[in-house]
Coordinates of C-alpha atoms in Angstrom, one line a residue:
Chain A
M1 CA 19.0 177.2 236.6
V2 CA 20.5 173.7 236.8
N3 CA 20.1 171.6 240.3
R4 CA 23.4 171.7 241.7
E5 CA 22.3 169.9 244.8
T6 CA 23.4 166.4 243.8
T7 CA 26.7 167.5 242.1
D8 CA 29.8 166.4 244.3
L9 CA 33.8 166.2 243.9
G10 CA 34.3 165.9 240.1
E11 CA 33.0 163.2 238.0
A12 CA 29.7 162.3 239.3
D13 CA 27.5 164.3 236.7
A14 CA 30.0 163.2 233.4
T15 CA 26.8 162.8 231.3
R16 CA 25.1 165.9 232.5
S17 CA 25.9 169.0 229.7
L18 CA 24.4 172.5 228.7
R19 CA 21.0 172.4 227.2
T20 CA 21.5 176.0 226.6
P21 CA 24.3 178.8 226.6
A22 CA 21.8 180.4 229.0
I23 CA 22.3 177.9 232.3
V24 CA 25.7 177.9 232.7
L25 CA 26.7 177.9 236.2
T26 CA 27.0 181.1 237.9
R27 CA 29.1 181.6 240.8
G28 CA 26.3 181.8 243.3
V29 CA 24.6 179.3 242.8
E30 CA 27.7 176.8 242.9
T31 CA 29.1 178.1 246.0
E32 CA 25.8 177.5 248.0
A33 CA 25.3 174.6 246.5
L34 CA 29.1 172.9 247.5
S35 CA 29.9 175.0 250.7
N36 CA 28.9 171.5 252.1
V37 CA 32.0 170.0 251.2
G38 CA 34.4 172.2 253.6
E39 CA 37.1 169.8 254.6
A40 CA 40.2 172.6 254.1
D41 CA 42.5 169.7 252.7
D42 CA 40.0 168.6 250.2
P43 CA 38.2 171.8 248.2
Q44 CA 35.7 171.5 245.7
T45 CA 37.0 170.7 242.3
V46 CA 36.5 172.8 239.7
F47 CA 37.6 170.6 237.0
S48 CA 38.2 167.2 236.6
V49 CA 40.3 166.3 233.5
R50 CA 40.7 162.8 232.7
G51 CA 42.6 161.0 229.7
L52 CA 43.4 164.2 228.1
D53 CA 44.8 164.4 224.4
V54 CA 45.6 167.2 222.2
H55 CA 46.5 166.5 218.9
Y56 CA 47.7 169.6 216.3
G57 CA 46.8 167.6 212.9
P58 CA 48.5 164.6 213.0
T59 CA 51.1 165.6 215.3
I60 CA 50.1 164.7 219.3
A61 CA 50.9 167.6 221.6
V62 CA 49.8 166.7 225.0
A63 CA 48.9 162.8 226.1
G64 CA 47.1 161.4 229.0
I65 CA 46.2 164.0 231.5
D66 CA 44.3 163.0 234.5
L67 CA 44.1 165.8 237.2
D68 CA 41.8 167.9 239.0
I69 CA 42.4 171.5 240.0
P70 CA 40.4 172.6 243.1
A71 CA 38.5 175.6 243.8
R72 CA 39.7 179.2 245.1
Q73 CA 43.3 177.9 245.1
I74 CA 46.4 178.8 242.8
T75 CA 47.3 175.6 240.5
A76 CA 50.6 176.2 239.2
L77 CA 51.7 174.4 235.7
I78 CA 55.7 174.1 235.5
G79 CA 57.7 172.3 233.4
P80 CA 60.5 172.6 230.4
S81 CA 59.4 174.5 227.2
G82 CA 57.6 172.4 225.3
C83 CA 56.0 170.3 227.7
G84 CA 52.2 171.0 226.5
K85 CA 51.6 173.2 229.6
S86 CA 50.2 176.0 228.0
T87 CA 48.2 173.8 225.5
F88 CA 46.9 171.8 228.2
L89 CA 46.1 175.3 230.3
R90 CA 44.1 176.4 226.9
C91 CA 42.2 173.5 226.7
F92 CA 40.0 174.6 229.6
N93 CA 38.6 177.4 228.0
R94 CA 38.3 175.9 224.4
T95 CA 40.7 178.8 223.3
N96 CA 42.6 175.5 221.3
D97 CA 39.2 175.4 219.4
L98 CA 40.7 178.9 217.6
I99 CA 43.6 176.9 216.3
P100 CA 43.0 175.2 213.0
G101 CA 43.6 171.3 213.1
A102 CA 43.7 171.4 216.8
K103 CA 41.8 168.3 218.5
V104 CA 41.3 167.7 222.1
S105 CA 39.7 164.1 223.2
G106 CA 39.2 162.7 226.6
S107 CA 37.0 164.6 229.3
V108 CA 37.6 168.0 231.0
L109 CA 34.5 168.0 233.6
Y110 CA 33.8 171.5 234.5
H111 CA 31.3 171.5 237.8
G112 CA 30.6 167.8 236.1
L113 CA 30.1 169.8 233.0
D114 CA 31.7 168.0 229.9
L115 CA 33.3 171.0 228.3
Y116 CA 33.7 169.5 225.2
G117 CA 30.0 168.0 225.2
P118 CA 28.1 168.6 222.3
Q119 CA 25.5 170.8 223.6
I120 CA 28.5 173.2 225.1
D121 CA 28.8 176.8 223.3
P122 CA 32.6 177.9 223.3
V123 CA 31.6 181.5 223.4
E124 CA 29.6 180.9 226.9
V125 CA 32.4 178.6 228.4
R126 CA 34.9 181.9 228.0
R127 CA 32.7 183.9 229.6
R128 CA 32.9 182.0 232.7
I129 CA 36.6 181.1 232.5
G130 CA 38.7 184.0 231.6
M131 CA 42.4 184.1 230.3
V132 CA 45.3 186.3 230.9
F133 CA 47.9 186.1 228.0
Q134 CA 51.9 185.8 228.1
K135 CA 51.8 189.3 226.4
P136 CA 50.1 192.0 227.7
N137 CA 47.8 192.3 225.0
P138 CA 45.5 195.3 225.4
F139 CA 43.0 196.6 223.0
P140 CA 44.0 199.6 221.3
K141 CA 41.5 201.3 222.6
S142 CA 41.1 203.4 226.0
I143 CA 41.5 202.2 229.6
Y144 CA 38.0 202.3 230.2
D145 CA 36.4 201.0 226.8
N146 CA 39.1 197.8 227.5
V147 CA 37.3 196.8 230.8
A148 CA 34.0 197.6 229.9
F149 CA 34.7 195.3 226.4
G150 CA 33.6 192.2 227.6
P151 CA 30.7 193.4 230.2
R152 CA 29.6 195.3 226.3
V153 CA 30.2 192.0 224.4
N154 CA 27.8 190.2 227.0
G155 CA 24.8 192.8 226.6
Q156 CA 25.6 195.2 229.7
R157 CA 24.5 199.1 228.6
K158 CA 24.2 200.0 232.2
G159 CA 26.2 200.6 235.6
L160 CA 29.4 200.1 233.2
D161 CA 31.0 203.0 235.5
E162 CA 31.1 200.9 238.5
V163 CA 31.9 197.3 236.8
V164 CA 34.7 199.2 235.3
E165 CA 36.0 200.9 239.1
H166 CA 35.4 197.7 240.3
A167 CA 37.1 195.5 238.1
L168 CA 40.3 197.7 237.7
T169 CA 40.4 197.8 242.0
R170 CA 40.3 194.3 242.0
A171 CA 43.6 194.3 239.7
A172 CA 44.8 197.1 241.9
L173 CA 45.5 200.0 239.1
W174 CA 42.3 201.8 240.0
D175 CA 44.4 204.7 241.8
E176 CA 47.1 204.9 239.2
V177 CA 44.8 205.3 236.5
K178 CA 41.0 206.5 237.6
D179 CA 42.6 210.3 236.4
K180 CA 42.9 209.0 232.9
L181 CA 40.0 206.1 232.1
K182 CA 40.3 208.1 228.5
K183 CA 43.7 207.7 228.0
S184 CA 45.0 204.4 225.6
G185 CA 45.4 201.0 227.2
L186 CA 48.9 200.9 225.4
A187 CA 50.5 203.8 227.0
L188 CA 50.7 202.4 230.3
S189 CA 53.8 200.3 231.1
G190 CA 53.9 196.7 230.7
G191 CA 53.0 196.1 234.0
Q192 CA 50.2 198.0 234.2
Q193 CA 49.0 196.5 231.0
Q194 CA 49.0 193.1 232.4
R195 CA 47.1 194.4 235.1
L196 CA 44.7 196.3 233.0
C197 CA 44.3 192.9 230.8
I198 CA 43.4 191.0 234.5
A199 CA 40.9 193.5 235.2
R200 CA 39.2 193.2 231.8
A201 CA 39.0 189.5 232.5
L202 CA 37.7 190.3 235.8
A203 CA 35.2 192.5 234.8
V204 CA 32.6 189.9 232.9
N205 CA 33.0 188.4 236.3
P206 CA 34.4 184.9 235.5
D207 CA 34.7 181.8 238.1
V208 CA 37.8 180.8 236.8
V209 CA 41.2 182.7 235.7
L210 CA 43.8 180.8 233.5
M211 CA 47.3 182.6 233.1
D212 CA 49.2 181.8 230.7
E213 CA 52.8 183.0 231.6
P214 CA 51.5 186.2 232.9
C215 CA 55.0 187.4 234.1
S216 CA 57.2 186.5 231.8
A217 CA 57.1 189.7 229.8
L218 CA 57.7 191.7 233.4
D219 CA 60.3 193.1 235.5
P220 CA 60.7 192.2 239.2
I221 CA 59.0 194.7 240.6
A222 CA 56.0 194.2 238.1
T223 CA 55.8 190.6 238.8
S224 CA 56.0 190.8 242.7
R225 CA 52.8 193.0 242.1
I226 CA 51.1 190.9 240.1
E227 CA 52.0 187.6 242.4
D228 CA 50.4 189.4 245.1
L229 CA 47.4 190.0 242.9
M230 CA 46.9 186.6 242.3
V231 CA 46.8 185.6 246.3
E232 CA 44.6 188.4 246.9
L233 CA 42.1 187.1 244.3
K234 CA 42.4 183.6 245.0
R235 CA 39.5 184.3 247.4
D236 CA 37.2 184.6 245.1
Y237 CA 38.4 183.2 242.1
T238 CA 39.9 179.6 240.8
I239 CA 43.3 180.3 239.2
V240 CA 45.4 178.1 237.3
I241 CA 49.2 179.8 235.8
V242 CA 51.4 178.6 233.5
T243 CA 55.0 179.4 234.8
H244 CA 58.5 179.1 233.6
N245 CA 59.5 180.3 236.9
M246 CA 60.0 177.6 239.4
Q247 CA 60.4 180.4 242.0
Q248 CA 56.7 182.0 241.1
A249 CA 55.2 178.7 241.5
A250 CA 56.8 178.0 245.3
R251 CA 55.4 181.6 245.9
V252 CA 51.9 181.7 244.7
S253 CA 50.7 178.4 244.3
D254 CA 48.6 175.8 246.4
R255 CA 49.1 173.1 244.1
T256 CA 51.6 172.6 241.8
A257 CA 51.5 170.2 238.4
F258 CA 55.0 169.1 236.8
F259 CA 54.7 168.4 233.2
T260 CA 57.6 167.3 230.8
A261 CA 58.0 166.1 227.3
E262 CA 58.6 162.6 226.5
V263 CA 60.2 161.6 223.3
R264 CA 58.3 158.9 221.8
D265 CA 59.2 155.9 219.5
S266 CA 57.9 157.6 216.4
G267 CA 60.3 160.3 217.6
D268 CA 57.4 162.7 218.5
R269 CA 57.8 165.1 221.8
V270 CA 54.7 164.4 223.4
G271 CA 53.9 166.5 226.7
V272 CA 53.1 164.2 229.6
L273 CA 51.9 165.3 233.8
V274 CA 54.6 163.5 235.8
E275 CA 53.7 164.5 239.3
Y276 CA 50.8 166.5 240.8
D277 CA 50.5 167.5 244.4
H278 CA 50.5 170.2 246.9
T279 CA 53.4 172.7 246.1
E280 CA 55.2 172.1 249.2
T281 CA 55.2 168.5 248.4
I282 CA 56.4 169.4 244.8
F283 CA 59.3 171.2 245.9
T284 CA 60.5 169.5 249.2
A285 CA 59.6 165.9 248.8
P286 CA 58.7 165.1 244.8
S287 CA 57.8 161.4 244.7
D288 CA 59.6 161.2 240.8
P289 CA 63.1 161.8 240.1
R290 CA 62.4 163.7 236.7
T291 CA 60.3 166.1 238.9
E292 CA 63.2 166.9 241.6
G293 CA 66.0 166.8 238.6
Y294 CA 63.7 169.5 237.2
I295 CA 63.6 171.7 240.4
T296 CA 66.8 171.1 241.6
G297 CA 67.7 172.8 238.3
R298 CA 69.6 169.5 236.8
F299 CA 67.5 169.9 233.5
G300 CA 65.1 172.1 231.8
Chain B
M1 CA 75.0 201.4 192.4
I2 CA 73.2 203.3 194.9
G3 CA 73.0 206.2 192.3
A4 CA 71.1 204.1 189.8
L5 CA 68.9 202.8 192.6
F6 CA 67.9 206.5 193.5
C7 CA 66.9 207.3 189.7
C8 CA 64.8 204.4 189.8
A9 CA 63.3 206.2 193.0
A10 CA 63.3 209.9 191.5
L11 CA 61.9 208.5 188.3
S12 CA 58.0 208.3 189.1
V13 CA 58.4 211.6 191.4
A14 CA 60.0 213.7 188.7
V15 CA 56.9 212.2 186.1
T16 CA 54.4 212.7 188.7
V17 CA 56.1 216.7 189.3
G18 CA 56.1 217.0 185.8
I19 CA 52.9 216.2 184.8
V20 CA 51.4 218.7 187.5
L21 CA 53.9 221.5 186.1
S22 CA 52.7 221.0 182.6
L23 CA 49.3 221.8 183.6
I24 CA 50.0 224.9 185.3
P25 CA 50.5 227.0 182.1
P26 CA 47.5 225.9 180.1
T27 CA 45.2 226.1 183.0
L28 CA 46.4 230.0 183.8
E29 CA 45.9 230.4 180.2
F30 CA 42.5 229.2 180.2
F31 CA 41.4 231.2 183.3
T32 CA 42.4 234.7 181.5
E33 CA 39.8 233.7 179.2
V34 CA 37.2 232.3 181.1
D35 CA 36.2 233.4 184.5
I36 CA 37.2 231.3 187.8
F37 CA 34.3 232.0 189.3
A38 CA 31.8 231.1 186.1
F39 CA 33.7 228.1 185.8
L40 CA 33.5 226.7 189.2
T41 CA 29.8 227.6 189.9
G42 CA 28.7 227.5 186.1
T43 CA 25.8 225.1 185.3
D44 CA 26.1 224.9 181.7
W45 CA 29.0 222.6 180.3
A46 CA 29.1 222.9 176.4
P47 CA 33.0 224.4 175.6
L48 CA 33.1 223.3 172.4
F49 CA 29.8 225.0 171.1
V50 CA 29.4 228.2 169.9
P51 CA 28.8 229.6 171.9
A52 CA 30.6 228.1 174.3
K53 CA 29.5 227.6 178.0
F54 CA 32.2 226.7 180.7
G55 CA 30.2 225.9 183.6
V56 CA 31.9 223.0 184.9
L57 CA 29.3 221.6 187.6
P58 CA 27.6 219.0 185.2
I59 CA 30.5 217.2 184.6
V60 CA 31.6 217.2 188.3
M61 CA 28.2 216.1 189.4
G62 CA 28.4 213.3 187.2
T63 CA 32.1 212.6 188.3
I64 CA 30.1 212.6 192.1
V65 CA 27.5 210.0 191.1
V66 CA 29.0 207.6 189.3
T67 CA 31.6 207.6 191.9
I68 CA 28.8 207.1 194.8
C69 CA 27.0 204.1 192.4
A70 CA 30.9 202.5 192.4
I71 CA 31.5 203.1 196.3
S72 CA 28.3 201.5 197.0
V73 CA 29.1 198.2 195.6
A74 CA 32.7 198.1 196.3
V75 CA 33.3 199.0 199.7
P76 CA 30.4 196.9 201.8
F77 CA 31.5 193.7 198.9
G78 CA 35.2 194.5 199.2
L79 CA 35.2 194.8 203.2
G80 CA 32.6 192.0 203.8
T81 CA 35.3 190.1 201.2
A82 CA 38.3 191.1 203.1
I83 CA 36.4 190.1 206.7
Y84 CA 35.5 186.8 205.3
L85 CA 39.1 185.9 204.4
S86 CA 40.9 187.5 207.3
E87 CA 38.8 186.2 210.2
Y88 CA 36.1 183.7 208.9
A89 CA 37.8 181.5 205.8
R90 CA 40.0 178.4 206.5
P91 CA 43.5 179.3 205.2
R92 CA 43.1 176.8 202.2
V93 CA 40.3 178.7 200.8
R94 CA 41.9 182.0 201.8
K95 CA 44.6 181.1 199.6
L96 CA 42.4 179.9 197.0
L97 CA 40.6 183.2 196.8
K98 CA 42.6 185.8 197.2
P99 CA 44.3 185.1 194.0
L100 CA 41.3 184.6 192.2
I101 CA 39.5 188.1 193.3
E102 CA 43.0 190.0 192.7
L103 CA 42.5 188.2 188.9
L104 CA 39.5 190.8 189.0
A105 CA 41.8 193.6 189.0
G106 CA 43.8 192.7 185.9
I107 CA 40.5 192.9 183.7
P108 CA 41.3 195.7 181.0
T109 CA 38.7 198.4 181.7
V110 CA 37.3 198.5 178.0
I111 CA 35.9 194.9 178.9
Y112 CA 34.7 196.4 181.8
G113 CA 33.2 198.7 179.8
Y114 CA 31.3 196.8 177.3
F115 CA 29.9 194.6 180.2
A116 CA 28.6 197.4 181.5
L117 CA 26.8 198.6 178.0
K118 CA 25.4 195.2 177.1
F119 CA 25.2 193.0 180.0
I120 CA 24.8 195.7 183.1
S121 CA 22.7 197.9 181.4
P122 CA 19.8 195.9 180.1
F123 CA 19.1 194.8 183.6
V124 CA 19.1 198.5 185.1
Q125 CA 16.8 199.2 182.6
N126 CA 14.2 196.3 183.3
L127 CA 14.6 196.6 187.2
W128 CA 14.3 200.2 187.4
P129 CA 11.8 200.6 190.5
F130 CA 10.7 204.0 189.5
G131 CA 9.3 205.5 186.8
D132 CA 10.6 205.8 183.3
S133 CA 13.0 203.2 182.6
P134 CA 16.3 204.5 181.6
G135 CA 18.0 204.6 178.4
V136 CA 21.0 202.5 177.4
F137 CA 23.7 204.9 178.4
N138 CA 23.0 205.6 182.1
A139 CA 25.3 206.1 184.9
L140 CA 24.1 203.9 187.1
S141 CA 25.2 200.8 185.3
A142 CA 28.8 202.2 184.6
G143 CA 29.1 202.9 188.6
L144 CA 27.9 199.6 189.1
V145 CA 30.5 198.0 187.3
M146 CA 33.0 200.2 188.5
G147 CA 32.1 199.0 191.7
I148 CA 32.9 195.6 190.5
M149 CA 36.3 196.6 188.9
I150 CA 37.3 198.2 192.5
L151 CA 36.2 195.7 194.0
P152 CA 39.6 193.6 194.3
M153 CA 41.4 196.8 195.5
V154 CA 39.0 197.5 198.7
A155 CA 39.6 193.6 199.5
S156 CA 42.6 193.3 199.1
L157 CA 44.0 196.1 200.9
S158 CA 41.7 195.5 203.3
E159 CA 42.6 192.1 204.0
D160 CA 46.1 192.8 203.9
A161 CA 45.3 195.7 207.1
L162 CA 43.2 193.0 209.1
S163 CA 45.3 190.2 208.4
A164 CA 48.2 192.7 210.4
V165 CA 46.2 193.1 213.2
P166 CA 48.2 190.8 215.8
H167 CA 46.5 187.4 216.6
G168 CA 46.6 188.1 220.7
L169 CA 44.0 190.7 220.6
R170 CA 41.7 188.6 218.8
E171 CA 42.5 185.9 221.6
G172 CA 41.8 188.6 224.5
A173 CA 38.5 189.3 222.6
Y174 CA 37.8 185.3 222.4
A175 CA 38.7 184.8 226.3
L176 CA 36.4 187.6 227.2
G177 CA 33.4 185.4 225.5
S178 CA 33.5 187.5 222.2
S179 CA 31.4 185.4 219.4
K180 CA 33.4 185.5 215.7
F181 CA 31.4 188.5 214.9
E182 CA 32.0 190.6 218.0
V183 CA 36.0 190.0 217.3
S184 CA 35.6 190.8 213.6
T185 CA 33.6 194.0 214.2
R186 CA 34.8 195.3 217.6
V187 CA 38.8 194.3 217.8
S188 CA 39.8 193.6 214.2
V189 CA 37.9 196.1 212.0
P190 CA 38.7 199.0 214.5
A191 CA 42.2 198.1 215.1
A192 CA 42.5 197.9 210.9
L193 CA 40.8 200.9 210.7
S194 CA 43.6 203.1 209.0
G195 CA 44.1 200.5 206.4
I196 CA 40.3 200.2 205.6
V197 CA 40.2 203.8 205.3
A198 CA 43.1 204.2 203.1
A199 CA 41.8 201.4 200.6
F200 CA 38.6 203.7 200.6
V201 CA 39.9 206.6 199.9
L202 CA 42.3 205.0 197.1
S203 CA 39.1 203.4 195.9
V204 CA 37.6 206.6 195.4
S205 CA 40.4 207.8 194.0
R206 CA 40.1 205.0 191.4
A207 CA 36.6 205.9 190.2
V208 CA 37.0 209.2 190.2
G209 CA 40.0 208.9 187.8
E210 CA 38.4 205.9 185.8
T211 CA 38.1 207.1 182.3
M212 CA 37.2 203.9 179.7
I213 CA 34.3 202.4 181.6
V214 CA 32.6 205.8 181.8
L215 CA 33.3 207.3 178.3
I216 CA 31.7 203.9 177.1
A217 CA 28.4 203.0 179.4
A218 CA 27.6 206.3 180.8
G219 CA 26.7 208.5 177.7
G220 CA 28.7 211.5 177.0
T221 CA 25.8 214.0 177.7
P222 CA 26.9 216.9 180.6
N223 CA 24.0 216.5 182.8
M224 CA 23.2 218.6 185.9
S225 CA 21.6 216.0 187.5
L226 CA 21.4 213.4 190.5
N227 CA 19.5 211.0 189.1
P228 CA 21.7 207.9 188.5
G229 CA 19.2 206.2 185.7
E230 CA 20.6 209.6 183.3
A231 CA 23.2 209.5 181.1
M232 CA 25.9 211.6 182.3
Q233 CA 29.7 212.7 181.3
T234 CA 31.9 212.7 184.0
M235 CA 35.4 215.1 183.8
T236 CA 37.6 212.3 182.9
A237 CA 35.6 210.7 180.2
F238 CA 34.9 214.9 178.7
I239 CA 39.0 214.7 178.4
A240 CA 39.1 211.6 176.4
A241 CA 36.4 212.6 174.5
A242 CA 37.8 216.1 173.5
G243 CA 41.8 215.0 173.7
T244 CA 40.6 212.8 170.8
G245 CA 38.7 215.1 169.0
D246 CA 40.4 217.4 166.9
L247 CA 40.7 220.5 168.7
P248 CA 43.2 223.1 167.4
Q249 CA 46.1 223.8 169.9
G250 CA 45.9 226.6 171.3
S251 CA 42.1 227.0 171.5
T252 CA 40.1 228.0 174.4
G253 CA 38.6 224.7 173.8
Y254 CA 41.9 222.8 173.9
K255 CA 43.2 224.3 177.1
T256 CA 39.6 223.3 179.0
I257 CA 41.1 219.9 178.6
F258 CA 44.0 221.2 181.3
A259 CA 41.5 223.3 183.4
V260 CA 39.6 220.3 184.0
G261 CA 42.3 218.2 184.3
S262 CA 43.7 220.6 187.1
L263 CA 40.5 220.6 188.7
L264 CA 40.7 216.7 188.8
F265 CA 43.8 216.8 190.5
V266 CA 43.0 219.5 192.8
A267 CA 39.9 217.3 194.4
T268 CA 41.8 214.0 194.4
F269 CA 44.9 216.0 196.2
M270 CA 42.3 217.2 198.5
M271 CA 40.6 214.1 199.4
N272 CA 44.1 212.4 200.2
V273 CA 45.3 215.2 202.9
F274 CA 41.2 215.2 204.2
S275 CA 41.6 211.3 205.0
N276 CA 45.2 211.5 206.2
R277 CA 43.6 213.6 208.9
I278 CA 40.7 210.9 209.5
V279 CA 43.1 208.2 210.0
R280 CA 45.1 210.2 212.4
K281 CA 42.1 211.1 214.0
Y282 CA 40.2 208.0 214.7
R283 CA 43.2 204.9 214.1
E284 CA 43.7 202.5 216.8
V285 CA 47.6 202.3 217.1
Y286 CA 47.9 198.4 218.5
E287 CA 52.3 198.8 218.9

């Protein structure tokens, strides 16, 4: 395995890249190697983003983002529609690669490894960095097969029952579905479907869980269950969440990044990062007037 | 206005019903002259000779053999084409390729027939791996070309079904670390299965019903054999051949045409019912 002794905060290993997909970091290794950096207010950096631009064909969607995501915390990305926060989130697991014409430049370091380095296999990246989408998207398969999908794709054949039970338990869904694992995932309510999608993401044992407005299609009760779940999960996982809902960011996140769309001279609307700080600071003493304007509801 | 539109819709239904009804009386008359059990189980088919023999199995067998040849070309290549177009091809390639493939469906079947006879049949004769090489007229050549003919239909219908699978499902699978191939085979194809099976069934119906290619290239001899290298006659080829001959109206030979037509109709109808059941049982509903 990769020797992680020398890895410290962020940029140290900018040049290191994966030799083979098999040596993408495992959670155990990195936890051990990084445990000596232990100040509560200065947690380990999982992602270190520098000078990130995203283009869709000829138009630029997001420009010049610099940002560090700490481990085992919840980082919220907020901002008005069209500010590029979802586009930015998708850079962390290379789902932008799936959109024809999308191009990411700048660097995204994941534990010091450049995710866009030439030897990185995007499929392997997505195994480590899970994602939950805005609209619950369970597969049209049974609840069991939904959760077992990721482990099966990763070649696991034995012990699936335990993996499924564990993942569903972590996603606070086990008690509701344990007697109907053979039923279709689509027979569940919207909130249950979203928790099934979270369970599905957890079943491959990711390091990071990205959530793209996971509650926007849910009612308040289901939303509050998912929020409780996020807080519960951050003990073991790094979570990055995009949300439209400022109260949600304030309730669950440790850090908040505020994005907005700037209109360039060319007429393009470009997403930029305005301010990134502890959530409390963003909501009580923002340093940028645009942040203050947004959180007090004056625009956006 | 609504009435006129209703008539448009009713026309095709009325024609179908009319055709089916017109099959019934001559078929019933036929079975007063020929025992139905002997018809369905007999292995000698010579209805126009003296003495006439009315065992339908040889031309049923011919139909089955040609259909199997056709399906074994059309389904794998058609499905492969569909998966390529919907999952792998860039939008520009897809836009160019799909109409080109659909163009294949516009070629008259008589051209396919001679293509089978003059182009494919020599290949089959030269490359035949077992024993004596087949004659110029053989079921395999006709079946292979029929497969090429129905390939665009399988590809086009399957591609429609695959494209209708919501993109969110694919993204969900990618986010779990699936490769493109895994996304195609484990998410897209299962979710589109009902449409793909429908394409499969339709292609079997097309193969069973296709006449011109077999008439030209398969030879006209009823043959109780499973060997696709031999000349065979299918049910449709018999109907076409007998129907264009000078059979006196009302003779037993004349009524044979209707009996075989009824059998064809019942066979395809039952296949459709059966496949509907299968689709309902196995499909993955995604909305």
